[in-house]
Amino acid sequence: MIKTGGEIYRVKKIRTHYFFLKVMTGYDLSKRRIPVMEMESSTKGPQVVLTACMHGDETGGTVVVHELFRILKRSLRCGKVLAFPILNPFGFEITSRRISISNEDLNRSFPGNINGSLAQRIAAIVMDNIIKRKPDLVLDLHNDWNKSIPYTIIDNIDDSVVLLNLHRYARISKLPAIQESEKISSSLSYCLNVSGIPSLTFELGESLIINEKNVVYGINAVLNILSVLDMLSHRDDLPGFELPQEVRNSILTYSAGPVCSRSGILRFSKKPGDLVKKGDRLARVYNAFGKLTETITAKQAGIILGHNDYAVAYPGSPVMAFGVHDS
Ligand SMILES: [Zn+2]
């Protein structure tokens, strides 16, 4: 506190702390660790956890964390923000979605097992660290197909109170809100949600490289949420991703269909962000002689979230992901 001419001002202090969670010791005795960033205001308040680069080739969220910490150093009014900027250092090193040395998907290994596989052990360490802190919200930052729009995924959970809370945060983020259709019971966000800790997943455009525009959408989404939680020294109402009028303000349902049923070369007729009606042509498949073998059409009206990274089609290969109106 500072006294000036009888007036008393409380001096806000912000403490930043960087540390590691130990994962394992390498064959060469190197320490394998997960970096953690923590920023805490001297004024008590909510606690928000950010996780990024769970899939090692998805580095956009890491940059969102770095930029947010620069901003919060000046503007965190109260509470604490904890961040795991690179949750999968093994995959990050070789630009792989999976944990390189065990070839496992970390986000299909929760809640984890400290005596299980490498991915399950890492999941258990991360899960334990987050749960014991009892955060108010966890935001898991991911990236999607190379051609995709940013959006937030709401887990398909049964707890209506947590679900309502997630819908609210999704709207505040100003990212397109997509309700997951399946129960992904081994993901971090699902396991946190069923433990009563609200958790949203952000898909912030393409993997592999940093798309600065999508980094801004990610930063704005987090700051809008921190602002509503009253954690910032000023009120933020930052712009989000603008959806077409027809689907704006609605919560859409994730759909991965239809898929290819023939082999060949996949050529798209629509792009991410386009609205489609039932029956609209999405893509065509051609064989090695250039003959059309399949025309893929939309099953439901909705918006295209992203399309496949590859031109090679085979029976069952994905074409596009959609946000559709629940029917
Ligand atoms: Zn991911």
mmCIF file of C-alpha atoms and ligand atoms in Angstrom:
data_model
loop_
_atom_site.group_PDB
_atom_site.id
_atom_site.type_symbol
_atom_site.label_atom_id
_atom_site.label_comp_id
_atom_site.label_asym_id
_atom_site.label_seq_id
_atom_site.Cartn_x
_atom_site.Cartn_y
_atom_site.Cartn_z
ATOM 1 C CA MET A 1 0.000 0.000 0.000
ATOM 2 C CA ILE A 2 1.174 3.611 -0.705
ATOM 3 C CA LYS A 3 0.029 6.632 1.341
ATOM 4 C CA THR A 4 -0.064 9.980 -0.506
ATOM 5 C CA GLY A 5 -1.604 12.970 1.303
ATOM 6 C CA GLY A 6 -3.977 10.810 3.304
ATOM 7 C CA GLU A 7 -5.053 8.671 0.320
ATOM 8 C CA ILE A 8 -4.238 4.989 0.285
ATOM 9 C CA TYR A 9 -3.592 3.091 -2.960
ATOM 10 C CA ARG A 10 -3.228 -0.648 -3.004
ATOM 11 C CA VAL A 11 -0.260 -1.504 -5.238
ATOM 12 C CA LYS A 12 -1.112 -4.437 -7.466
ATOM 13 C CA LYS A 13 1.727 -6.891 -7.859
ATOM 14 C CA ILE A 14 1.935 -9.442 -10.640
ATOM 15 C CA ARG A 15 4.234 -12.402 -10.114
ATOM 16 C CA THR A 16 5.447 -14.478 -13.061
ATOM 17 C CA HIS A 17 6.933 -17.888 -12.446
ATOM 18 C CA TYR A 18 8.315 -20.388 -14.979
ATOM 19 C CA PHE A 19 8.939 -23.988 -14.009
ATOM 20 C CA PHE A 20 8.815 -27.577 -15.311
ATOM 21 C CA LEU A 21 6.907 -30.771 -14.618
ATOM 22 C CA LYS A 22 9.258 -33.740 -14.785
ATOM 23 C CA VAL A 23 8.106 -36.474 -17.180
ATOM 24 C CA MET A 24 11.014 -38.939 -17.401
ATOM 25 C CA THR A 25 14.793 -39.308 -17.621
ATOM 26 C CA GLY A 26 16.109 -40.109 -21.119
ATOM 27 C CA TYR A 27 18.502 -42.979 -21.999
ATOM 28 C CA ASP A 28 21.275 -40.313 -22.081
ATOM 29 C CA LEU A 29 20.208 -39.128 -18.591
ATOM 30 C CA SER A 30 18.619 -35.968 -20.077
ATOM 31 C CA LYS A 31 15.655 -34.660 -18.113
ATOM 32 C CA ARG A 32 12.430 -34.704 -20.157
ATOM 33 C CA ARG A 33 10.127 -31.996 -18.846
ATOM 34 C CA ILE A 34 6.949 -30.061 -19.631
ATOM 35 C CA PRO A 35 7.337 -26.253 -19.350
ATOM 36 C CA VAL A 36 4.766 -24.391 -17.216
ATOM 37 C CA MET A 37 4.095 -20.641 -17.056
ATOM 38 C CA GLU A 38 2.263 -19.033 -14.178
ATOM 39 C CA MET A 39 1.133 -15.449 -13.734
ATOM 40 C CA GLU A 40 -0.536 -14.407 -10.519
ATOM 41 C CA SER A 41 -1.924 -11.118 -9.277
ATOM 42 C CA SER A 42 -1.549 -10.188 -5.614
ATOM 43 C CA THR A 43 -5.341 -9.664 -5.679
ATOM 44 C CA LYS A 44 -7.218 -12.924 -5.263
ATOM 45 C CA GLY A 45 -9.514 -13.990 -8.093
ATOM 46 C CA PRO A 46 -10.450 -16.751 -10.559
ATOM 47 C CA GLN A 47 -7.917 -19.221 -11.871
ATOM 48 C CA VAL A 48 -7.760 -20.099 -15.583
ATOM 49 C CA VAL A 49 -5.553 -22.808 -17.103
ATOM 50 C CA LEU A 50 -4.378 -22.783 -20.733
ATOM 51 C CA THR A 51 -2.949 -25.883 -22.402
ATOM 52 C CA ALA A 52 -1.312 -25.823 -25.845
ATOM 53 C CA CYS A 53 0.576 -28.073 -28.262
ATOM 54 C CA MET A 54 -0.989 -31.275 -26.898
ATOM 55 C CA HIS A 55 -0.566 -32.428 -30.493
ATOM 56 C CA GLY A 56 3.065 -31.635 -31.269
ATOM 57 C CA ASP A 57 2.412 -30.183 -34.739
ATOM 58 C CA GLU A 58 -0.179 -27.708 -33.379
ATOM 59 C CA THR A 59 1.951 -24.739 -32.348
ATOM 60 C CA GLY A 60 -0.531 -21.875 -32.856
ATOM 61 C CA GLY A 61 -1.778 -22.181 -29.264
ATOM 62 C CA THR A 62 1.797 -21.913 -27.948
ATOM 63 C CA VAL A 63 2.123 -18.480 -29.557
ATOM 64 C CA VAL A 64 -1.304 -17.487 -28.191
ATOM 65 C CA VAL A 65 0.016 -18.319 -24.671
ATOM 66 C CA HIS A 66 3.246 -16.343 -25.222
ATOM 67 C CA GLU A 67 1.388 -13.253 -26.478
ATOM 68 C CA LEU A 68 -1.226 -13.460 -23.712
ATOM 69 C CA PHE A 69 1.467 -13.472 -21.039
ATOM 70 C CA ARG A 70 2.960 -10.277 -22.549
ATOM 71 C CA ILE A 71 -0.485 -8.627 -22.430
ATOM 72 C CA LEU A 72 -1.397 -9.928 -18.953
ATOM 73 C CA LYS A 73 1.839 -8.589 -17.469
ATOM 74 C CA ARG A 74 0.233 -5.149 -17.850
ATOM 75 C CA SER A 75 -3.425 -6.000 -17.432
ATOM 76 C CA LEU A 76 -4.019 -8.908 -15.034
ATOM 77 C CA ARG A 77 -6.166 -7.338 -12.314
ATOM 78 C CA CYS A 78 -6.747 -10.393 -10.156
ATOM 79 C CA GLY A 79 -6.457 -14.148 -10.039
ATOM 80 C CA LYS A 80 -4.066 -16.510 -11.714
ATOM 81 C CA VAL A 81 -3.371 -17.781 -15.251
ATOM 82 C CA LEU A 82 -1.463 -21.035 -15.522
ATOM 83 C CA ALA A 83 -0.273 -22.218 -18.944
ATOM 84 C CA PHE A 84 1.309 -25.331 -20.415
ATOM 85 C CA PRO A 85 2.715 -23.834 -23.670
ATOM 86 C CA ILE A 86 4.087 -27.143 -25.010
ATOM 87 C CA LEU A 87 2.265 -30.094 -23.486
ATOM 88 C CA ASN A 88 3.841 -32.602 -25.884
ATOM 89 C CA PRO A 89 7.572 -31.701 -26.215
ATOM 90 C CA PHE A 90 8.286 -35.109 -27.810
ATOM 91 C CA GLY A 91 5.914 -34.462 -30.718
ATOM 92 C CA PHE A 92 6.871 -30.781 -30.966
ATOM 93 C CA GLU A 93 10.535 -31.646 -31.645
ATOM 94 C CA ILE A 94 9.695 -33.616 -34.789
ATOM 95 C CA THR A 95 6.464 -31.779 -35.760
ATOM 96 C CA SER A 96 4.325 -34.803 -34.981
ATOM 97 C CA ARG A 97 0.784 -34.934 -33.602
ATOM 98 C CA ARG A 98 1.756 -37.946 -31.489
ATOM 99 C CA ILE A 99 4.278 -38.542 -28.724
ATOM 100 C CA SER A 100 7.226 -39.379 -30.974
ATOM 101 C CA ILE A 101 8.918 -42.129 -28.957
ATOM 102 C CA SER A 102 5.760 -44.096 -28.135
ATOM 103 C CA ASN A 103 3.585 -43.127 -31.143
ATOM 104 C CA GLU A 104 0.581 -42.344 -28.913
ATOM 105 C CA ASP A 105 -2.024 -39.584 -29.064
ATOM 106 C CA LEU A 106 -1.780 -37.717 -25.748
ATOM 107 C CA ASN A 107 -5.316 -36.341 -26.139
ATOM 108 C CA ARG A 108 -6.705 -39.886 -26.238
ATOM 109 C CA SER A 109 -4.826 -40.930 -23.069
ATOM 110 C CA PHE A 110 -6.672 -39.056 -20.300
ATOM 111 C CA PRO A 111 -7.332 -39.237 -17.410
ATOM 112 C CA GLY A 112 -4.064 -41.180 -17.548
ATOM 113 C CA ASN A 113 -2.360 -43.779 -15.418
ATOM 114 C CA ILE A 114 0.934 -43.132 -13.621
ATOM 115 C CA ASN A 115 1.873 -46.820 -14.127
ATOM 116 C CA GLY A 116 0.560 -47.040 -17.700
ATOM 117 C CA SER A 117 2.034 -46.215 -21.133
ATOM 118 C CA LEU A 118 4.174 -43.077 -21.617
ATOM 119 C CA ALA A 119 1.171 -41.069 -22.855
ATOM 120 C CA GLN A 120 -0.950 -42.264 -19.916
ATOM 121 C CA ARG A 121 1.825 -41.296 -17.478
ATOM 122 C CA ILE A 122 2.133 -37.795 -18.973
ATOM 123 C CA ALA A 123 -1.682 -37.481 -18.959
ATOM 124 C CA ALA A 124 -1.791 -38.507 -15.279
ATOM 125 C CA ILE A 125 0.905 -35.939 -14.329
ATOM 126 C CA VAL A 126 -0.911 -33.138 -16.203
ATOM 127 C CA MET A 127 -4.397 -34.145 -14.989
ATOM 128 C CA ASP A 128 -3.261 -34.350 -11.362
ATOM 129 C CA ASN A 129 -1.540 -30.962 -11.575
ATOM 130 C CA ILE A 130 -4.637 -29.282 -13.024
ATOM 131 C CA ILE A 131 -7.259 -30.956 -10.807
ATOM 132 C CA LYS A 132 -5.480 -30.201 -7.532
ATOM 133 C CA ARG A 133 -5.544 -26.488 -8.409
ATOM 134 C CA LYS A 134 -9.373 -26.533 -8.823
ATOM 135 C CA PRO A 135 -9.357 -23.984 -11.684
ATOM 136 C CA ASP A 136 -12.490 -22.106 -12.694
ATOM 137 C CA LEU A 137 -11.917 -22.837 -16.387
ATOM 138 C CA VAL A 138 -9.476 -24.742 -18.630
ATOM 139 C CA LEU A 139 -8.966 -23.789 -22.284
ATOM 140 C CA ASP A 140 -7.213 -26.414 -24.425
ATOM 141 C CA LEU A 141 -5.713 -24.783 -27.536
ATOM 142 C CA HIS A 142 -5.462 -26.902 -30.695
ATOM 143 C CA ASN A 143 -5.052 -26.499 -34.434
ATOM 144 C CA ASP A 144 -6.969 -28.235 -37.170
ATOM 145 C CA TRP A 145 -6.670 -29.059 -40.885
ATOM 146 C CA ASN A 146 -4.503 -26.782 -43.029
ATOM 147 C CA LYS A 147 -7.624 -25.246 -44.542
ATOM 148 C CA SER A 148 -9.984 -24.578 -41.648
ATOM 149 C CA ILE A 149 -11.722 -21.752 -39.823
ATOM 150 C CA PRO A 150 -11.226 -21.177 -36.066
ATOM 151 C CA TYR A 151 -13.939 -22.538 -33.771
ATOM 152 C CA THR A 152 -14.490 -23.815 -30.240
ATOM 153 C CA ILE A 153 -15.624 -27.359 -29.397
ATOM 154 C CA ILE A 154 -18.047 -28.039 -26.574
ATOM 155 C CA ASP A 155 -17.751 -31.587 -25.239
ATOM 156 C CA ASN A 156 -20.734 -33.912 -25.372
ATOM 157 C CA ILE A 157 -21.293 -34.319 -21.633
ATOM 158 C CA ASP A 158 -24.339 -35.237 -19.550
ATOM 159 C CA ASP A 159 -23.883 -32.661 -16.743
ATOM 160 C CA SER A 160 -26.330 -29.945 -17.805
ATOM 161 C CA VAL A 161 -24.899 -27.370 -15.370
ATOM 162 C CA VAL A 162 -21.341 -27.715 -16.731
ATOM 163 C CA LEU A 163 -22.735 -27.826 -20.287
ATOM 164 C CA LEU A 164 -24.637 -24.551 -19.826
ATOM 165 C CA ASN A 165 -21.472 -22.978 -18.450
ATOM 166 C CA LEU A 166 -19.514 -24.192 -21.510
ATOM 167 C CA HIS A 167 -22.137 -22.764 -23.883
ATOM 168 C CA ARG A 168 -21.826 -19.430 -22.111
ATOM 169 C CA TYR A 169 -18.016 -19.356 -22.331
ATOM 170 C CA ALA A 170 -18.149 -20.468 -25.981
ATOM 171 C CA ARG A 171 -20.394 -17.510 -26.828
ATOM 172 C CA ILE A 172 -18.149 -15.117 -24.889
ATOM 173 C CA SER A 173 -15.099 -16.366 -26.844
ATOM 174 C CA LYS A 174 -16.755 -15.098 -30.055
ATOM 175 C CA LEU A 175 -15.483 -18.149 -31.898
ATOM 176 C CA PRO A 176 -18.025 -20.289 -33.777
ATOM 177 C CA ALA A 177 -19.479 -22.632 -31.110
ATOM 178 C CA ILE A 178 -19.591 -26.278 -32.151
ATOM 179 C CA GLN A 179 -21.192 -28.965 -29.991
ATOM 180 C CA GLU A 180 -19.258 -32.248 -30.207
ATOM 181 C CA SER A 181 -21.566 -35.038 -31.396
ATOM 182 C CA GLU A 182 -19.545 -37.951 -29.948
ATOM 183 C CA LYS A 183 -18.279 -38.500 -26.416
ATOM 184 C CA ILE A 184 -14.453 -38.297 -26.672
ATOM 185 C CA SER A 185 -14.021 -39.792 -23.208
ATOM 186 C CA SER A 186 -10.188 -39.964 -23.286
ATOM 187 C CA SER A 187 -9.560 -36.290 -24.096
ATOM 188 C CA LEU A 188 -8.292 -33.801 -21.506
ATOM 189 C CA SER A 189 -11.315 -31.517 -21.823
ATOM 190 C CA TYR A 190 -13.858 -34.359 -21.501
ATOM 191 C CA CYS A 191 -12.134 -35.784 -18.389
ATOM 192 C CA LEU A 192 -11.994 -32.321 -16.797
ATOM 193 C CA ASN A 193 -15.645 -31.613 -17.652
ATOM 194 C CA VAL A 194 -16.847 -34.847 -16.071
ATOM 195 C CA SER A 195 -14.725 -33.965 -13.017
ATOM 196 C CA GLY A 196 -16.737 -30.728 -12.739
ATOM 197 C CA ILE A 197 -14.000 -28.417 -14.116
ATOM 198 C CA PRO A 198 -15.376 -26.548 -17.171
ATOM 199 C CA SER A 199 -13.075 -27.018 -20.155
ATOM 200 C CA LEU A 200 -13.378 -25.819 -23.745
ATOM 201 C CA THR A 201 -11.256 -26.808 -26.737
ATOM 202 C CA PHE A 202 -10.273 -24.109 -29.232
ATOM 203 C CA GLU A 203 -9.392 -25.173 -32.776
ATOM 204 C CA LEU A 204 -7.422 -22.189 -34.101
ATOM 205 C CA GLY A 205 -6.978 -22.846 -37.808
ATOM 206 C CA GLU A 206 -4.115 -24.703 -39.390
ATOM 207 C CA SER A 207 -1.392 -26.836 -37.784
ATOM 208 C CA LEU A 208 2.332 -26.826 -38.669
ATOM 209 C CA ILE A 209 2.815 -23.081 -39.116
ATOM 210 C CA ILE A 210 1.784 -19.958 -37.215
ATOM 211 C CA ASN A 211 -1.115 -18.170 -38.874
ATOM 212 C CA GLU A 212 -0.961 -14.731 -37.236
ATOM 213 C CA LYS A 213 -4.626 -13.992 -37.997
ATOM 214 C CA ASN A 214 -5.718 -17.114 -36.108
ATOM 215 C CA VAL A 215 -3.343 -16.245 -33.247
ATOM 216 C CA VAL A 216 -5.285 -12.968 -32.876
ATOM 217 C CA TYR A 217 -8.616 -14.860 -32.815
ATOM 218 C CA GLY A 218 -7.176 -17.065 -30.051
ATOM 219 C CA ILE A 219 -5.852 -14.139 -28.002
ATOM 220 C CA ASN A 220 -9.141 -12.240 -28.368
ATOM 221 C CA ALA A 221 -11.173 -15.314 -27.380
ATOM 222 C CA VAL A 222 -9.169 -15.810 -24.162
ATOM 223 C CA LEU A 223 -9.145 -12.085 -23.296
ATOM 224 C CA ASN A 224 -12.935 -11.839 -23.803
ATOM 225 C CA ILE A 225 -13.379 -14.690 -21.312
ATOM 226 C CA LEU A 226 -10.881 -13.237 -18.781
ATOM 227 C CA SER A 227 -12.689 -9.904 -19.106
ATOM 228 C CA VAL A 228 -16.079 -11.447 -18.240
ATOM 229 C CA LEU A 229 -14.401 -13.169 -15.276
ATOM 230 C CA ASP A 230 -13.355 -9.636 -14.229
ATOM 231 C CA MET A 231 -9.665 -10.614 -14.251
ATOM 232 C CA LEU A 232 -8.484 -7.690 -16.407
ATOM 233 C CA SER A 233 -7.772 -4.095 -15.401
ATOM 234 C CA HIS A 234 -10.022 -2.932 -18.258
ATOM 235 C CA ARG A 235 -13.099 -4.409 -19.898
ATOM 236 C CA ASP A 236 -12.346 -6.119 -23.220
ATOM 237 C CA ASP A 237 -14.916 -6.866 -25.906
ATOM 238 C CA LEU A 238 -12.642 -7.895 -28.740
ATOM 239 C CA PRO A 239 -13.806 -9.004 -32.186
ATOM 240 C CA GLY A 240 -14.153 -12.695 -32.967
ATOM 241 C CA PHE A 241 -14.542 -14.777 -36.102
ATOM 242 C CA GLU A 242 -17.514 -13.470 -38.080
ATOM 243 C CA LEU A 243 -19.831 -16.220 -39.241
ATOM 244 C CA PRO A 244 -22.433 -15.668 -41.973
ATOM 245 C CA GLN A 245 -25.703 -14.225 -40.624
ATOM 246 C CA GLU A 246 -27.575 -17.533 -41.132
ATOM 247 C CA VAL A 247 -25.509 -19.388 -38.503
ATOM 248 C CA ARG A 248 -24.343 -16.514 -36.305
ATOM 249 C CA ASN A 249 -25.256 -16.812 -32.603
ATOM 250 C CA SER A 250 -26.288 -20.465 -32.906
ATOM 251 C CA ILE A 251 -24.606 -23.487 -31.384
ATOM 252 C CA LEU A 252 -23.967 -25.931 -34.233
ATOM 253 C CA THR A 253 -23.265 -29.661 -34.007
ATOM 254 C CA TYR A 254 -20.023 -31.186 -35.280
ATOM 255 C CA SER A 255 -20.337 -33.552 -38.240
ATOM 256 C CA ALA A 256 -17.514 -35.390 -40.019
ATOM 257 C CA GLY A 257 -19.627 -36.892 -42.796
ATOM 258 C CA PRO A 258 -19.971 -37.760 -45.584
ATOM 259 C CA VAL A 259 -16.705 -39.585 -46.317
ATOM 260 C CA CYS A 260 -15.318 -40.866 -49.646
ATOM 261 C CA SER A 261 -16.456 -44.271 -50.881
ATOM 262 C CA ARG A 262 -14.127 -44.465 -53.912
ATOM 263 C CA SER A 263 -10.362 -44.171 -54.412
ATOM 264 C CA GLY A 264 -8.765 -41.458 -56.498
ATOM 265 C CA ILE A 265 -8.004 -37.758 -56.561
ATOM 266 C CA LEU A 266 -10.191 -35.572 -54.369
ATOM 267 C CA ARG A 267 -11.149 -32.160 -55.785
ATOM 268 C CA PHE A 268 -13.126 -29.769 -53.584
ATOM 269 C CA SER A 269 -16.077 -27.712 -54.802
ATOM 270 C CA LYS A 270 -16.473 -25.727 -51.548
ATOM 271 C CA LYS A 271 -14.108 -24.146 -49.050
ATOM 272 C CA PRO A 272 -13.967 -23.677 -45.249
ATOM 273 C CA GLY A 273 -16.366 -20.962 -44.094
ATOM 274 C CA ASP A 274 -18.855 -21.687 -46.936
ATOM 275 C CA LEU A 275 -22.482 -22.346 -46.055
ATOM 276 C CA VAL A 276 -23.954 -25.449 -47.667
ATOM 277 C CA LYS A 277 -27.475 -26.784 -48.155
ATOM 278 C CA LYS A 278 -28.455 -30.447 -48.167
ATOM 279 C CA GLY A 279 -27.551 -31.882 -51.571
ATOM 280 C CA ASP A 280 -24.903 -29.250 -52.463
ATOM 281 C CA ARG A 281 -21.850 -30.672 -54.215
ATOM 282 C CA LEU A 282 -18.855 -30.748 -51.843
ATOM 283 C CA ALA A 283 -16.191 -32.581 -53.818
ATOM 284 C CA ARG A 284 -15.563 -34.959 -56.710
ATOM 285 C CA VAL A 285 -13.275 -37.985 -56.940
ATOM 286 C CA TYR A 286 -11.459 -38.863 -60.182
ATOM 287 C CA ASN A 287 -9.599 -42.085 -61.025
ATOM 288 C CA ALA A 288 -6.072 -42.376 -62.508
ATOM 289 C CA PHE A 289 -7.432 -41.743 -66.043
ATOM 290 C CA GLY A 290 -9.272 -38.578 -64.991
ATOM 291 C CA LYS A 291 -12.711 -40.210 -65.064
ATOM 292 C CA LEU A 292 -15.223 -39.006 -62.473
ATOM 293 C CA THR A 293 -15.978 -41.864 -60.072
ATOM 294 C CA GLU A 294 -17.829 -40.142 -57.255
ATOM 295 C CA THR A 295 -19.616 -36.878 -56.451
ATOM 296 C CA ILE A 296 -19.883 -36.172 -52.742
ATOM 297 C CA THR A 297 -22.829 -34.053 -51.596
ATOM 298 C CA ALA A 298 -23.853 -32.460 -48.297
ATOM 299 C CA LYS A 299 -26.126 -34.547 -46.049
ATOM 300 C CA GLN A 300 -27.263 -31.567 -43.991
ATOM 301 C CA ALA A 301 -27.259 -27.788 -44.115
ATOM 302 C CA GLY A 302 -24.433 -26.131 -42.207
ATOM 303 C CA ILE A 303 -21.053 -24.435 -42.428
ATOM 304 C CA ILE A 304 -17.776 -26.014 -43.555
ATOM 305 C CA LEU A 305 -15.220 -25.912 -40.713
ATOM 306 C CA GLY A 306 -12.346 -27.416 -42.671
ATOM 307 C CA HIS A 307 -11.387 -29.846 -45.403
ATOM 308 C CA ASN A 308 -8.963 -32.748 -45.744
ATOM 309 C CA ASP A 309 -5.252 -31.917 -46.119
ATOM 310 C CA TYR A 310 -4.762 -34.520 -48.846
ATOM 311 C CA ALA A 311 -5.875 -34.963 -52.448
ATOM 312 C CA VAL A 312 -5.600 -38.758 -52.256
ATOM 313 C CA ALA A 313 -8.990 -40.353 -51.596
ATOM 314 C CA TYR A 314 -9.775 -43.915 -50.555
ATOM 315 C CA PRO A 315 -12.952 -45.556 -49.226
ATOM 316 C CA GLY A 316 -13.635 -44.035 -45.815
ATOM 317 C CA SER A 317 -11.234 -41.076 -46.128
ATOM 318 C CA PRO A 318 -12.622 -37.849 -44.667
ATOM 319 C CA VAL A 319 -13.727 -35.006 -46.916
ATOM 320 C CA MET A 320 -14.817 -32.110 -44.712
ATOM 321 C CA ALA A 321 -15.881 -31.225 -41.179
ATOM 322 C CA PHE A 322 -19.103 -29.290 -40.646
ATOM 323 C CA GLY A 323 -21.041 -27.384 -38.067
ATOM 324 C CA VAL A 324 -24.654 -28.368 -38.754
ATOM 325 C CA HIS A 325 -27.995 -27.382 -37.307
ATOM 326 C CA ASP A 326 -29.119 -30.117 -34.946
ATOM 327 C CA SER A 327 -32.078 -31.906 -36.498
HETATM 328 ZN ZN ZN B 1 -5.120 -31.155 -31.647
#
